[in-house]
mmCIF file of C-alpha atoms in Angstrom:
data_model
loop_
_atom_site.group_PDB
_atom_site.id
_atom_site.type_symbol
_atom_site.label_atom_id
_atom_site.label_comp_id
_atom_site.label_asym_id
_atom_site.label_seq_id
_atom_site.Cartn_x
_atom_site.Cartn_y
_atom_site.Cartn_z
ATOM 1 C CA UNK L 21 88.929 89.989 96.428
ATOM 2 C CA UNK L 22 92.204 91.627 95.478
ATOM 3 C CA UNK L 23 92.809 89.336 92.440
ATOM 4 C CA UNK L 24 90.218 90.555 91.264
ATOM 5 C CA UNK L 25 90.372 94.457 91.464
ATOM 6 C CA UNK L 26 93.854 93.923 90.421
ATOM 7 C CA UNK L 27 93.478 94.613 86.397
ATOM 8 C CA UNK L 28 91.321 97.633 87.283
ATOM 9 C CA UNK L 29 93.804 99.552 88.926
ATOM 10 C CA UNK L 30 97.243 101.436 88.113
ATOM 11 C CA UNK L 31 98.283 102.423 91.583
ATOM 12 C CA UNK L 32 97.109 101.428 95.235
ATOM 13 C CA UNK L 33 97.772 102.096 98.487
ATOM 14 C CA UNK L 34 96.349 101.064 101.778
ATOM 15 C CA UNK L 35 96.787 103.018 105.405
ATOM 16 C CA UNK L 36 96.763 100.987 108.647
ATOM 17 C CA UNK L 37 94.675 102.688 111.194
ATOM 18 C CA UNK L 38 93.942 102.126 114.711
ATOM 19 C CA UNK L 39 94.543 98.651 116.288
ATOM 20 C CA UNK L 40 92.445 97.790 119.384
ATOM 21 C CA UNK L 41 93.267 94.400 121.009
ATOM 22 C CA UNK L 42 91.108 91.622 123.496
ATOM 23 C CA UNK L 43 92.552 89.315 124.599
ATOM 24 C CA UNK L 44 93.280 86.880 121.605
ATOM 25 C CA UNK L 45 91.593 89.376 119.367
ATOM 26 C CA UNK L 46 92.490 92.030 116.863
ATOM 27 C CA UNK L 47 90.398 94.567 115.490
ATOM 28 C CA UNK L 48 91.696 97.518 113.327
ATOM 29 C CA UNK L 49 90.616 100.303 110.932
ATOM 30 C CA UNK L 50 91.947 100.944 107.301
ATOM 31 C CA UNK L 51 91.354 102.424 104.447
ATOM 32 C CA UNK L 52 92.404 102.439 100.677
ATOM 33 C CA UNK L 53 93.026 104.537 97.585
ATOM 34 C CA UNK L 54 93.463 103.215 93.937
ATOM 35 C CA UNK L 55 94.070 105.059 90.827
ATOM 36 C CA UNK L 56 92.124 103.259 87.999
ATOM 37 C CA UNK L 57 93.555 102.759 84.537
ATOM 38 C CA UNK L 58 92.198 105.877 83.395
ATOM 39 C CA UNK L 59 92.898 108.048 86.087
ATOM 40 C CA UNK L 60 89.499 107.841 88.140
ATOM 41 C CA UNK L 61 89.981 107.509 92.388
ATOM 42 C CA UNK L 62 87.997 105.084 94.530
ATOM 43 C CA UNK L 63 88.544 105.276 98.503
ATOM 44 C CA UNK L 64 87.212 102.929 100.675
ATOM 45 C CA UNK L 65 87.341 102.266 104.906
ATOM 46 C CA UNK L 66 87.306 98.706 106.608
ATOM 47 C CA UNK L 67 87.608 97.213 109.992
ATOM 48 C CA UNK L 68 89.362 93.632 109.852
ATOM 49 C CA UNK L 69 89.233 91.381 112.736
ATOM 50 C CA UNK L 70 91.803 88.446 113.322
ATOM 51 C CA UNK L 71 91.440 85.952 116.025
ATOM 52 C CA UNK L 72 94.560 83.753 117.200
ATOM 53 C CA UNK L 73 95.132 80.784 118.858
ATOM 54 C CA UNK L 74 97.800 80.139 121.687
ATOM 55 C CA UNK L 75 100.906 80.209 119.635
ATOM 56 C CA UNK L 76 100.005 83.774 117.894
ATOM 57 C CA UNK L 77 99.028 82.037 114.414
ATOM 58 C CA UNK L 78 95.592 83.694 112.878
ATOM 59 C CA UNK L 79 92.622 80.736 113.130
ATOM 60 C CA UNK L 80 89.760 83.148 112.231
ATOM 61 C CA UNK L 81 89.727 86.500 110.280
ATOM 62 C CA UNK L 82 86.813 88.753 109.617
ATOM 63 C CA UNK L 83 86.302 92.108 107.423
ATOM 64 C CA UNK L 84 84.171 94.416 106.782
ATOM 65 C CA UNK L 85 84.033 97.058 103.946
ATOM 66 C CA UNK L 86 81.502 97.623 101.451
ATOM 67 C CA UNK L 87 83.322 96.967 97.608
ATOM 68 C CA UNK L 88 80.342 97.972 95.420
ATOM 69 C CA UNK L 89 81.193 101.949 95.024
ATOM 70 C CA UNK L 90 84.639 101.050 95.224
ATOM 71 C CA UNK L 91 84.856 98.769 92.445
ATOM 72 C CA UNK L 92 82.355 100.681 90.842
ATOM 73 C CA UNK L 93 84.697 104.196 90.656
ATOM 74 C CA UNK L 94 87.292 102.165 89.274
ATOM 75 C CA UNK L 95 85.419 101.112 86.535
ATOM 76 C CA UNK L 96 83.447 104.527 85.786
#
């Protein structure tokens, strides 16, 4: 998804928020700002979830965040 929001913006930056953990899950907030070619600002908020195995390496990851308005301020 980032590839492709990539030529719409100038700037972006991206806050971690709060982390809750079960088990051999991962769930945590976040949200974003971007600063479109022209000046215009999108935000947006998420919640990722990441599942691991026994050794700590990611098998299944999950987010959810609505792009539509986001990539939709960019571009207006």
């Amino acid at each position: 998804m980032f590839n492709s929001i990539a030529p719409l913006v100038r700037t972006i930056r991206m806050d971690p928020g709060t982390i809750r953990l079960n088990g051999q899950t991962a769930a945590f907030t976040w949200s974003m700002e971007a600063t479109g070619q022209r000046g215009q600002v999108a935000t947006v908020e998420g919640i990722d979830v990441f599942e691991f195995n026994e050794a700590g390496e990611i098998v299944r990851s999950s987010g959810f965040w609505d792009p539509g308005p986001f990539v939709g301020a960019l571009l207006g």
